[in-house]
Coordinates of C-alpha atoms (C1' of nucleotides) in Angstrom, one line a residue:
Chain A
X190 CA -2.2 -1.8 29.7
X191 CA -5.8 -2.8 29.3
X192 CA -7.0 -4.8 26.3
X193 CA -6.1 -3.0 23.1
X194 CA -9.3 -2.0 21.3
X195 CA -9.0 -0.6 17.8
X196 CA -11.5 0.2 15.2
X197 CA -12.1 0.9 11.5
X198 CA -14.8 3.4 10.7
X199 CA -15.4 3.6 6.9
X200 CA -18.1 5.9 5.6
X201 CA -20.2 4.0 3.1
X202 CA -20.0 6.6 0.3
X203 CA -18.1 4.3 -2.1
X204 CA -16.1 1.2 -2.2
X205 CA -13.3 0.2 0.2
X206 CA -10.3 2.0 -1.3
X207 CA -6.8 0.9 -0.8
X208 CA -6.0 3.8 1.5
X209 CA -8.8 2.8 3.8
X210 CA -7.8 -0.8 3.6
X211 CA -4.4 0.1 4.8
X212 CA -5.7 1.9 7.9
X213 CA -8.1 -1.0 8.5
X214 CA -5.1 -3.3 8.3
X215 CA -3.0 -1.3 10.7
X216 CA -5.7 -1.3 13.3
X217 CA -6.6 -4.9 12.7
X218 CA -2.9 -6.0 12.9
X219 CA -2.4 -4.1 16.1
X220 CA -5.5 -5.6 17.7
X221 CA -4.5 -9.1 16.6
X222 CA -1.0 -8.8 17.8
X223 CA -2.1 -7.7 21.2
X224 CA -4.9 -10.2 21.5
X225 CA -7.2 -7.2 21.5
X226 CA -10.4 -6.3 19.8
X227 CA -11.1 -4.9 16.4
X228 CA -14.4 -3.0 16.0
X229 CA -16.1 -2.2 12.7
X230 CA -18.2 0.9 12.6
X231 CA -20.1 2.3 9.6
X232 CA -20.1 6.1 9.7
X233 CA -23.2 6.8 7.7
X234 CA -24.4 10.0 9.3
X235 CA -24.2 11.7 5.9
X236 CA -27.5 10.3 4.9
X237 CA -27.4 11.9 1.5
X238 CA -24.3 10.1 0.3
X239 CA -24.4 6.8 2.2
X240 CA -25.7 3.7 0.4
X241 CA -26.4 0.1 1.3
X242 CA -24.4 -1.0 -1.8
X243 CA -21.3 0.7 -0.4
X244 CA -21.8 -1.0 2.9
X245 CA -22.0 -4.4 1.2
X246 CA -19.0 -3.7 -1.0
X247 CA -16.9 -2.7 2.0
X248 CA -17.8 -5.7 4.0
X249 CA -17.1 -8.0 1.1
X250 CA -13.7 -6.5 0.5
X251 CA -12.8 -6.8 4.1
X252 CA -13.8 -10.4 4.1
X253 CA -11.7 -11.0 1.0
X254 CA -8.7 -9.4 2.6
X255 CA -9.3 -11.5 5.7
X256 CA -9.7 -8.6 8.0
X257 CA -12.3 -9.9 10.5
X258 CA -13.9 -7.9 13.3
X259 CA -14.8 -8.8 16.8
X260 CA -17.5 -6.3 17.3
X261 CA -20.0 -4.6 15.0
X262 CA -20.6 -3.5 12.4
X263 CA -22.2 -0.6 14.2
X264 CA -24.2 2.0 12.2
X265 CA -24.1 5.5 13.4
X266 CA -27.5 6.2 12.1
X267 CA -28.8 3.7 14.6
X268 CA -27.1 5.4 17.5
X269 CA -29.0 8.8 17.6
X270 CA -30.1 8.3 21.2
X271 CA -26.6 7.7 22.4
X272 CA -25.3 10.9 20.7
X273 CA -28.2 13.0 21.8
X274 CA -27.8 11.9 25.4
X275 CA -24.2 13.2 25.3
X276 CA -25.1 16.3 23.5
X277 CA -27.8 17.1 26.0
X278 CA -25.4 16.6 28.8
X279 CA -22.9 18.9 27.2
X280 CA -25.5 21.6 26.8
X281 CA -26.7 21.2 30.4
X282 CA -23.2 21.4 31.7
X283 CA -22.5 24.5 29.7
X284 CA -20.0 23.0 27.4
X285 CA -22.3 23.5 24.4
X286 CA -25.1 25.8 23.3
X287 CA -27.8 26.3 20.8
X288 CA -27.2 28.5 17.8
X289 CA -29.7 29.8 15.3
X290 CA -27.4 31.6 12.9
X291 CA -28.2 30.9 9.3
X292 CA -25.7 29.5 6.9
X293 CA -25.5 32.9 5.2
X294 CA -24.7 34.6 8.5
X295 CA -22.0 32.0 9.2
X296 CA -20.6 32.5 5.8
X297 CA -20.3 36.2 6.4
X298 CA -18.4 35.5 9.6
X299 CA -16.0 33.3 7.8
X300 CA -15.4 35.9 5.1
X301 CA -14.8 38.5 7.8
X302 CA -12.3 36.3 9.6
X303 CA -10.5 35.6 6.3
X304 CA -10.3 39.3 5.6
X305 CA -8.5 39.7 8.8
X306 CA -6.0 37.1 7.8
X307 CA -7.4 34.5 10.0
X308 CA -8.8 31.0 9.4
X309 CA -12.4 31.1 8.4
X310 CA -14.4 30.6 11.6
X311 CA -17.7 31.0 13.3
X312 CA -17.4 34.0 15.7
X313 CA -19.3 32.7 18.7
X314 CA -22.3 35.0 18.3
X315 CA -24.8 32.7 20.0
X316 CA -22.5 31.6 22.7
X317 CA -24.1 33.6 25.5
X318 CA -27.5 34.1 24.1
X319 CA -29.0 31.3 26.2
X320 CA -31.0 30.0 23.2
X321 CA -33.3 27.0 23.6
X322 CA -33.7 24.2 21.2
X323 CA -35.7 25.4 18.2
X324 CA -36.7 24.7 14.6
X325 CA -33.4 25.7 13.1
X326 CA -31.0 25.5 15.9
X327 CA -27.8 23.6 15.8
X328 CA -25.6 22.7 18.8
X329 CA -22.1 24.1 19.0
X330 CA -19.3 23.2 21.3
X331 CA -18.0 26.0 23.5
X332 CA -14.3 25.9 22.8
X333 CA -11.6 27.8 24.7
X334 CA -10.5 31.1 23.3
X335 CA -7.0 30.9 24.7
X336 CA -4.3 28.3 25.5
X337 CA -3.3 25.3 23.4
X338 CA -4.6 21.8 22.9
X339 CA -1.8 19.3 22.6
X340 CA -2.1 16.3 20.4
X341 CA 0.2 13.5 21.5
X342 CA 0.6 11.3 18.6
X343 CA 2.6 8.0 18.5
X344 CA 3.7 8.7 14.9
X345 CA 3.8 12.4 14.6
X346 CA 4.9 13.3 18.1
X347 CA 3.5 16.2 20.0
X348 CA 1.7 19.0 18.2
X349 CA 0.3 22.1 19.8
X350 CA -2.8 23.7 18.3
X351 CA -3.8 27.2 19.4
X352 CA -7.3 27.1 20.8
X353 CA -8.0 30.5 19.3
X354 CA -7.8 28.7 15.9
X355 CA -10.6 26.4 16.8
X356 CA -14.1 27.8 16.4
X357 CA -17.3 26.7 18.2
X358 CA -18.0 23.9 15.7
X359 CA -21.3 22.3 15.3
X360 CA -21.9 19.0 17.0
X361 CA -25.5 18.5 16.2
X362 CA -27.3 19.5 13.0
X363 CA -30.6 21.3 13.0
X364 CA -32.1 18.0 11.8
X365 CA -31.1 16.6 15.2
X366 CA -28.4 14.4 13.7
X367 CA -25.0 14.4 15.4
X368 CA -22.0 15.7 13.4
X369 CA -19.0 13.6 12.6
X370 CA -16.6 14.9 15.3
X371 CA -19.2 14.3 18.1
X372 CA -20.4 10.9 16.8
X373 CA -16.8 9.7 16.5
X374 CA -15.8 10.6 20.0
X375 CA -19.0 9.3 21.6
X376 CA -18.7 6.1 19.6
X377 CA -15.0 5.6 20.5
X378 CA -15.8 6.3 24.2
X379 CA -18.8 4.0 24.4
X380 CA -17.1 1.2 22.4
X381 CA -14.1 1.4 24.6
X382 CA -11.7 2.3 21.8
X383 CA -8.3 3.1 23.3
X384 CA -6.1 3.1 20.2
X385 CA -7.0 5.1 17.1
X386 CA -4.9 4.7 14.0
X387 CA -6.1 6.7 11.1
X388 CA -5.0 8.9 8.2
X389 CA -3.2 12.1 9.0
X390 CA -5.8 14.1 7.2
X391 CA -7.6 13.7 10.6
X392 CA -4.7 15.2 12.5
X393 CA -6.3 18.7 12.5
X394 CA -9.6 17.2 13.6
X395 CA -8.0 15.7 16.6
X396 CA -7.8 18.9 18.8
X397 CA -11.5 19.3 18.3
X398 CA -12.1 15.8 19.3
X399 CA -9.9 16.1 22.3
X400 CA -11.9 19.1 23.4
X401 CA -15.0 16.9 23.3
X402 CA -13.3 14.2 25.3
X403 CA -12.4 16.9 27.9
X404 CA -15.8 18.4 28.0
X405 CA -17.2 14.9 28.6
X406 CA -14.5 14.3 31.2
X407 CA -13.2 11.1 29.6
X408 CA -9.5 10.1 29.3
X409 CA -8.0 10.3 25.8
X410 CA -7.2 7.3 23.7
X411 CA -3.8 6.8 22.0
X412 CA -3.7 8.5 18.7
X413 CA -1.6 7.5 15.7
X414 CA -1.9 9.4 12.5
X415 CA -0.4 7.6 9.5
X416 CA 0.5 9.4 6.3
X417 CA -1.7 9.2 3.3
X418 CA -1.1 7.1 0.2
X419 CA -0.3 9.2 -2.8
X420 CA -0.6 8.5 -6.5
X421 CA 2.3 8.4 -8.9
X422 CA 2.2 12.2 -9.3
X423 CA 2.4 12.6 -5.5
X424 CA -1.1 13.9 -5.4
X425 CA -3.5 12.2 -3.1
X426 CA -4.6 8.9 -4.5
X427 CA -7.7 9.1 -6.6
X428 CA -9.4 7.4 -9.5
X429 CA -7.3 9.0 -12.1
X430 CA -4.3 7.1 -10.7
X431 CA -5.9 3.8 -11.7
X432 CA -7.7 1.2 -9.6
X433 CA -8.8 2.5 -6.3
X434 CA -11.0 -0.1 -4.8
X435 CA -9.9 -3.3 -3.2
X436 CA -12.4 -5.2 -5.4
X437 CA -10.6 -4.1 -8.5
X438 CA -7.4 -5.6 -7.3
X439 CA -9.1 -8.9 -6.7
X440 CA -10.4 -8.8 -10.2
X441 CA -6.9 -8.0 -11.5
X442 CA -5.7 -11.3 -10.0
X443 CA -3.9 -10.1 -6.9
X444 CA -3.8 -12.4 -3.9
X445 CA -5.3 -10.9 -0.7
X446 CA -2.1 -11.8 1.1
X447 CA 0.0 -9.9 -1.5
X448 CA -2.1 -6.8 -1.3
X449 CA -1.9 -6.9 2.4
X450 CA 1.8 -7.4 2.4
X451 CA 2.2 -4.4 0.0
X452 CA -0.2 -2.1 1.8
X453 CA 1.4 -2.7 5.2
X454 CA 4.9 -2.2 3.9
X455 CA 3.8 1.1 2.4
X456 CA 4.3 3.1 5.6
X457 CA 5.7 0.6 7.9
X458 CA 8.9 -1.4 8.0
X459 CA 10.6 -4.2 9.7
X460 CA 14.2 -3.7 8.8
X461 CA 15.0 -4.8 5.3
X462 CA 12.2 -7.5 5.2
X463 CA 9.9 -7.1 2.2
X464 CA 8.0 -10.4 2.1
X465 CA 5.6 -11.2 4.9
X466 CA 3.1 -14.0 5.4
X467 CA -0.1 -12.9 7.1
X468 CA 0.8 -14.6 10.4
X469 CA 4.2 -13.0 10.4
X470 CA 2.7 -9.6 10.0
X471 CA 0.6 -10.1 13.1
X472 CA 3.7 -11.1 15.0
X473 CA 6.0 -8.4 13.8
X474 CA 3.7 -5.4 13.3
X475 CA 4.5 -2.5 15.7
X476 CA 3.6 1.1 16.0
X477 CA 7.2 2.3 16.4
X478 CA 8.1 1.7 12.8
X479 CA 5.2 3.4 11.2
X480 CA 6.6 6.0 8.8
X481 CA 6.0 9.7 9.0
X482 CA 6.1 10.6 5.4
X483 CA 3.5 9.9 2.7
X484 CA 4.2 7.1 0.2
X485 CA 3.4 6.7 -3.4
X486 CA 1.4 3.7 -4.6
X487 CA 3.6 1.7 -6.9
X488 CA 2.0 -0.9 -9.1
X489 CA 5.3 -2.5 -10.1
X490 CA 6.2 -3.3 -6.6
X491 CA 2.7 -4.8 -6.0
X492 CA 3.1 -7.0 -9.1
X493 CA 6.5 -8.2 -7.9
X494 CA 5.2 -9.0 -4.4
X495 CA 2.2 -10.7 -5.9
X496 CA 4.5 -12.9 -8.0
X497 CA 6.4 -13.8 -4.9
X498 CA 3.3 -14.8 -3.0
X499 CA 2.1 -16.8 -6.0
X500 CA 5.4 -18.6 -6.0
X501 CA 5.4 -19.4 -2.3
X502 CA 1.8 -20.5 -1.9
X503 CA 0.8 -24.1 -2.1
X504 CA -1.0 -25.1 -5.3
X505 CA -4.0 -26.4 -3.4
X506 CA -4.5 -23.0 -1.8
X507 CA -3.9 -21.2 -5.1
X508 CA -6.5 -23.5 -6.8
X509 CA -9.4 -21.8 -5.0
X510 CA -8.2 -18.4 -6.0
X511 CA -7.5 -19.4 -9.6
X512 CA -10.7 -21.2 -10.5
X513 CA -12.9 -18.1 -10.7
X514 CA -10.4 -16.5 -13.1
X515 CA -10.5 -19.6 -15.2
X516 CA -14.2 -19.3 -15.2
X517 CA -13.9 -15.7 -16.5
X518 CA -12.2 -17.3 -19.5
X519 CA -15.0 -19.7 -20.0
X520 CA -13.1 -22.6 -18.5
X521 CA -15.0 -24.8 -16.1
X522 CA -12.3 -26.0 -13.9
X523 CA -12.2 -27.5 -10.4
X524 CA -9.6 -27.2 -7.8
X525 CA -8.5 -30.8 -8.3
X526 CA -5.3 -32.7 -8.8
X527 CA -5.2 -31.8 -12.5
X528 CA -5.5 -28.1 -11.8
X529 CA -3.0 -28.2 -9.0
X530 CA -0.5 -29.8 -11.4
X531 CA -1.3 -27.1 -13.9
X532 CA -0.7 -24.4 -11.3
X533 CA 2.7 -25.9 -10.3
X534 CA 3.9 -25.3 -13.9
X535 CA 2.8 -21.7 -13.9
X536 CA 3.7 -20.5 -10.4
X537 CA 7.2 -19.2 -11.3
X538 CA 5.9 -17.4 -14.4
X539 CA 2.7 -15.6 -13.3
X540 CA 2.6 -12.2 -11.8
X541 CA -1.2 -12.3 -11.3
X542 CA -3.9 -14.9 -11.3
X543 CA -5.3 -13.4 -14.4
X544 CA -2.0 -14.1 -16.1
X545 CA -1.9 -17.6 -14.6
X546 CA -5.4 -18.3 -15.9
X547 CA -4.4 -17.2 -19.4
X548 CA -1.3 -19.3 -19.3
X549 CA -3.3 -22.2 -18.0
X550 CA -6.1 -22.0 -20.6
X551 CA -4.5 -24.4 -23.2
X552 CA -4.4 -27.2 -20.7
X553 CA -8.2 -27.2 -20.6
X554 CA -9.1 -26.7 -24.2
X555 CA -10.4 -29.6 -26.2
X556 CA -9.3 -28.1 -29.5
X557 CA -5.9 -26.3 -29.8
X558 CA -5.8 -23.3 -32.1
X559 CA -2.4 -22.7 -33.5
X560 CA -1.2 -19.2 -33.4
X561 CA -0.5 -18.2 -37.0
X562 CA 3.0 -17.1 -36.6
X563 CA 3.9 -20.1 -34.5
X564 CA 2.4 -22.6 -36.9
X565 CA 4.1 -21.0 -39.9
X566 CA 7.4 -21.3 -38.2
X567 CA 7.2 -24.7 -36.5
X568 CA 4.4 -26.7 -38.0
X569 CA 5.7 -27.1 -41.5
X570 CA 4.8 -30.1 -43.7
X571 CA 8.2 -31.6 -43.2
X572 CA 7.7 -31.5 -39.4
X573 CA 4.9 -34.2 -39.7
X574 CA 7.3 -37.1 -39.4
X575 CA 9.1 -35.7 -36.4
X576 CA 5.8 -35.1 -34.6
X577 CA 4.5 -38.6 -35.4
X578 CA 7.8 -40.1 -34.2
X579 CA 7.5 -38.2 -30.9
X580 CA 3.9 -39.2 -30.5
X581 CA 4.6 -42.9 -31.1
X582 CA 7.5 -42.8 -28.7
X583 CA 5.6 -41.1 -25.9
X584 CA 2.6 -43.3 -26.5
X585 CA 4.8 -46.3 -25.9
X586 CA 6.0 -45.1 -22.6
X587 CA 4.6 -46.9 -19.6
X588 CA 6.1 -44.4 -17.3
X589 CA 5.5 -40.8 -18.4
X590 CA 8.0 -39.3 -16.0
X591 CA 10.5 -36.5 -16.8
X592 CA 13.3 -39.1 -17.0
X593 CA 11.5 -41.3 -19.5
X594 CA 10.6 -38.3 -21.6
X595 CA 14.2 -37.2 -21.6
X596 CA 15.2 -40.6 -22.9
X597 CA 12.8 -40.2 -25.7
X598 CA 14.3 -36.9 -26.6
X599 CA 17.8 -38.3 -26.5
X600 CA 16.9 -41.1 -28.9
X601 CA 15.1 -38.8 -31.3
X602 CA 17.9 -36.3 -31.3
X603 CA 20.3 -39.1 -32.2
X604 CA 18.1 -40.5 -34.9
X605 CA 17.3 -37.2 -36.5
X606 CA 20.4 -35.3 -35.7
X607 CA 18.3 -32.4 -34.5
X608 CA 19.1 -30.2 -31.5
X609 CA 16.9 -30.1 -28.4
X610 CA 15.2 -26.8 -29.4
X611 CA 14.4 -28.1 -32.9
X612 CA 12.3 -30.8 -31.3
X613 CA 10.9 -29.0 -28.3
X614 CA 9.6 -26.0 -30.1
X615 CA 7.3 -27.8 -32.6
X616 CA 6.1 -30.0 -29.8
X617 CA 5.4 -26.9 -27.7
X618 CA 3.3 -25.4 -30.5
X619 CA 1.6 -28.7 -31.1
X620 CA 0.5 -29.0 -27.5
X621 CA -0.1 -25.3 -26.6
X622 CA -0.7 -23.5 -29.8
X623 CA 2.0 -21.0 -29.0
X624 CA 5.7 -20.7 -28.6
X625 CA 5.5 -19.6 -25.0
X626 CA 4.7 -22.1 -22.2
X627 CA 6.0 -23.8 -19.1
X628 CA 8.9 -26.2 -19.4
X629 CA 8.2 -28.9 -21.9
X630 CA 8.5 -32.0 -19.6
X631 CA 6.6 -30.5 -16.6
X632 CA 3.9 -29.4 -19.0
X633 CA 3.5 -32.8 -20.6
X634 CA 3.3 -34.4 -17.2
X635 CA 0.6 -31.9 -16.0
X636 CA -1.4 -32.4 -19.2
X637 CA -1.1 -36.2 -19.0
X638 CA 0.2 -38.7 -21.6
X639 CA -3.0 -39.3 -23.4
X640 CA -3.8 -35.7 -24.2
X641 CA -0.2 -34.9 -25.0
X642 CA 0.0 -37.7 -27.5
X643 CA -3.4 -36.8 -29.0
X644 CA -2.4 -33.2 -29.5
X645 CA 0.9 -34.0 -31.1
X646 CA -0.9 -36.3 -33.5
X647 CA -3.4 -33.7 -34.4
X648 CA -0.6 -31.2 -35.0
X649 CA 1.1 -33.7 -37.3
X650 CA -2.1 -33.9 -39.4
X651 CA -2.1 -30.1 -39.4
X652 CA 1.4 -30.1 -40.8
X653 CA 0.5 -32.5 -43.5
X654 CA -2.3 -30.3 -44.5
X655 CA 0.0 -27.3 -44.9
X656 CA 1.7 -28.6 -48.1
Chain B
rG22 C1' -5.5 33.5 3.0
rU23 C1' -4.7 30.9 7.9
rC24 C1' -3.2 26.5 10.5
rC25 C1' -0.9 21.6 10.6
rC26 C1' 2.2 17.6 8.8
rC27 C1' 6.3 15.8 5.9
rA28 C1' 11.4 15.7 3.4
rU29 C1' 17.4 9.4 2.3
rC30 C1' 18.4 6.3 -4.8
rG31 C1' 12.9 7.2 -10.1
rU32 C1' 9.6 4.4 -6.2
rC33 C1' 9.0 1.7 -1.2
rU34 C1' 12.3 1.9 2.7
rA35 C1' 16.8 0.7 6.7
rG36 C1' 19.7 4.1 9.4
rC37 C1' 17.7 9.4 12.6
rC38 C1' 15.1 9.2 19.0
rC39 C1' 20.6 7.5 22.0
rG40 C1' 25.8 12.1 16.5
rG41 C1' 31.5 8.5 14.7
rU42 C1' 30.8 1.3 12.9
rC43 C1' 27.3 5.1 6.5
rC44 C1' 32.5 7.9 0.9
rA45 C1' 24.6 5.5 3.4
rG46 C1' 22.2 -0.9 3.4
rG47 C1' 17.9 -3.7 1.2
rA48 C1' 13.7 -4.2 -2.2
rC49 C1' 11.0 -2.7 -6.9
rA50 C1' 12.0 -0.7 -11.6
rC51 C1' 16.0 -0.1 -15.2
rA52 C1' 20.8 -1.8 -17.8
rG53 C1' 24.3 -5.7 -18.7
rG54 C1' 25.6 -10.8 -17.9
rC55 C1' 25.0 -16.1 -16.3
rC56 C1' 21.6 -20.2 -16.5
rU57 C1' 18.4 -22.2 -20.5
rU58 C1' 14.0 -26.3 -24.7
rU59 C1' 10.3 -21.0 -25.3
rC60 C1' 8.6 -17.5 -21.7
rA61 C1' 9.6 -16.9 -17.0
rC62 C1' 12.1 -18.1 -12.2
rG63 C1' 16.8 -17.9 -10.1
rC64 C1' 21.8 -16.0 -9.7
rC65 C1' 25.7 -12.1 -10.5
rU66 C1' 27.1 -7.1 -11.8
rG67 C1' 25.9 -2.1 -12.7
rC68 C1' 23.0 2.5 -12.3
rG69 C1' 21.2 5.5 -8.5
rA70 C1' 19.8 9.3 -2.7
rC71 C1' 21.0 12.0 2.8
rA72 C1' 16.3 18.9 -1.0
rG73 C1' 19.3 23.8 -0.2
rG74 C1' 21.7 27.1 3.2
rG75 C1' 23.3 28.3 7.9
rG76 C1' 24.7 26.8 12.7
rU77 C1' 26.2 23.2 17.2
rU78 C1' 30.4 19.6 17.4
rC79 C1' 36.9 17.1 17.0
rG80 C1' 32.9 14.7 14.0
rA81 C1' 26.0 15.3 11.3
rA82 C1' 21.9 11.6 7.0
rU83 C1' 21.4 11.7 12.4
rC84 C1' 20.7 17.8 16.9
rC85 C1' 18.9 23.3 16.1
rC86 C1' 17.3 27.4 12.8
rC87 C1' 15.9 29.4 8.0
rU88 C1' 14.6 28.6 2.9
rU89 C1' 12.5 25.6 -0.7
rG90 C1' 9.5 21.8 -2.2
rG91 C1' 5.4 18.4 -1.3
rG92 C1' 0.9 17.0 1.3
rG93 C1' -3.3 17.9 4.4
rA94 C1' -7.2 20.8 6.9
rC95 C1' -10.2 25.0 7.5
rG96 C1' -18.5 22.3 5.8
rC97 C1' -25.5 21.8 9.2
rC98 C1' -19.0 16.0 4.6
rA99 C1' -16.6 12.0 6.9

RNA sequence: GUCCCCAUCGUCUAGCCCGGUCCAGGACACAGGCCUUUCACGCCUGCGACAGGGGUUCGAAUCCCCUUGGGGACGCCA
């Protein structure tokens, strides 16, 4: 086959939502896997609802996800001439005609059809009137009255649509602007798109588009209609189901790789494999294993996958992702050796970067605030001696390794007769302010000897002041 | 109303095309346990599904039909 050319055509009437991101992903993956091309096209022919902000937001989200395009972005509003050329040709060749019916008239026709138990349709009134272009004329495609139009779909199989069900739909508005179905087909033809993967809400549009391809005398592309993403109540995913836009997931601390992994697996499978690296996805993605049924968006699974990706990623790489979240907490951190050490201690216990940033905060504070409950339980006046003893011992350590720290613990446990936990918990509170943190040794190492000792001493003073 | 699509554990799914290896496998969630210096991670165990009904067949999750349920589309929106 020729070079695979796929596309993603968002309409800029909002942010990039996760359903759209998934279709973009499928197309991108397929192009990348086949060393093909991925085209980005902005479908902004609905001038009333399209905004520049939406375009920017969509591009930004795609960049964050790492979905890059080889061609575009094209804007449909800049392609009037191309559409009009094709429309004129269709009219000249008798495949399309001008119509001056008013919206009221058309509405009446639809009501009439409905009353007869049919699908609401335009009745073809102007088909043979030989009208010329006028003030309020639209162009309609002359569709066949009989026969069927077959949609051969790589995921849904073959579906036959009765041509009698398809009315002479508008391809050019009275304003002269092309309508969606025409613009899409002309774009796909002129951009050389040969593989179209999109949501199955477009399946019923496909026969109309095929009719345009045929009228234009152009071979059909490969169609693949993937099921939609549903919310937890099995209704089409919408705002009330929670976060919709890709940008929100970024804010919530998800890794782009994790979101991609999740989205692709929702509606595609590779045996029992759940976890995929980006490169792996490109290698393994295929069209055969796209699912046919709609799937519900499941936050829990996304969290689990995100946790996995956080665990497997290198601290250096995670650093760049984490720094902005630390900044959100007012922490001015760099992706340096210190931060990477911090990250290492938090990787197995963070589901999101937000969680990681929160868990990391104590490392960066100059002043530790003790949680009331924790202090009451573990920083009692009588704990002062223990803390000072620990601080002294640690301070005397030339080598602040885990092994050396363990030795210190051993000695103090012997001296005091206390169990490990009795020593570790007060120290934990002393250093972090809370009872929950990474493992005590790894944490001290990440923090560094100096700060660790300093914090323990401060806590000892705090204990003394409690009496 | 009309047309179209879909149907395996609560959820994502493997298996279905090319019937037997499936009294249906994995993952998330949930429950219990182990590990343990806290919280996690990890490990182990458990719970849990072929929507229903008819066929076809020696044999059906897999093929056919009907029913039911869910979703989508019918616009001078995309």
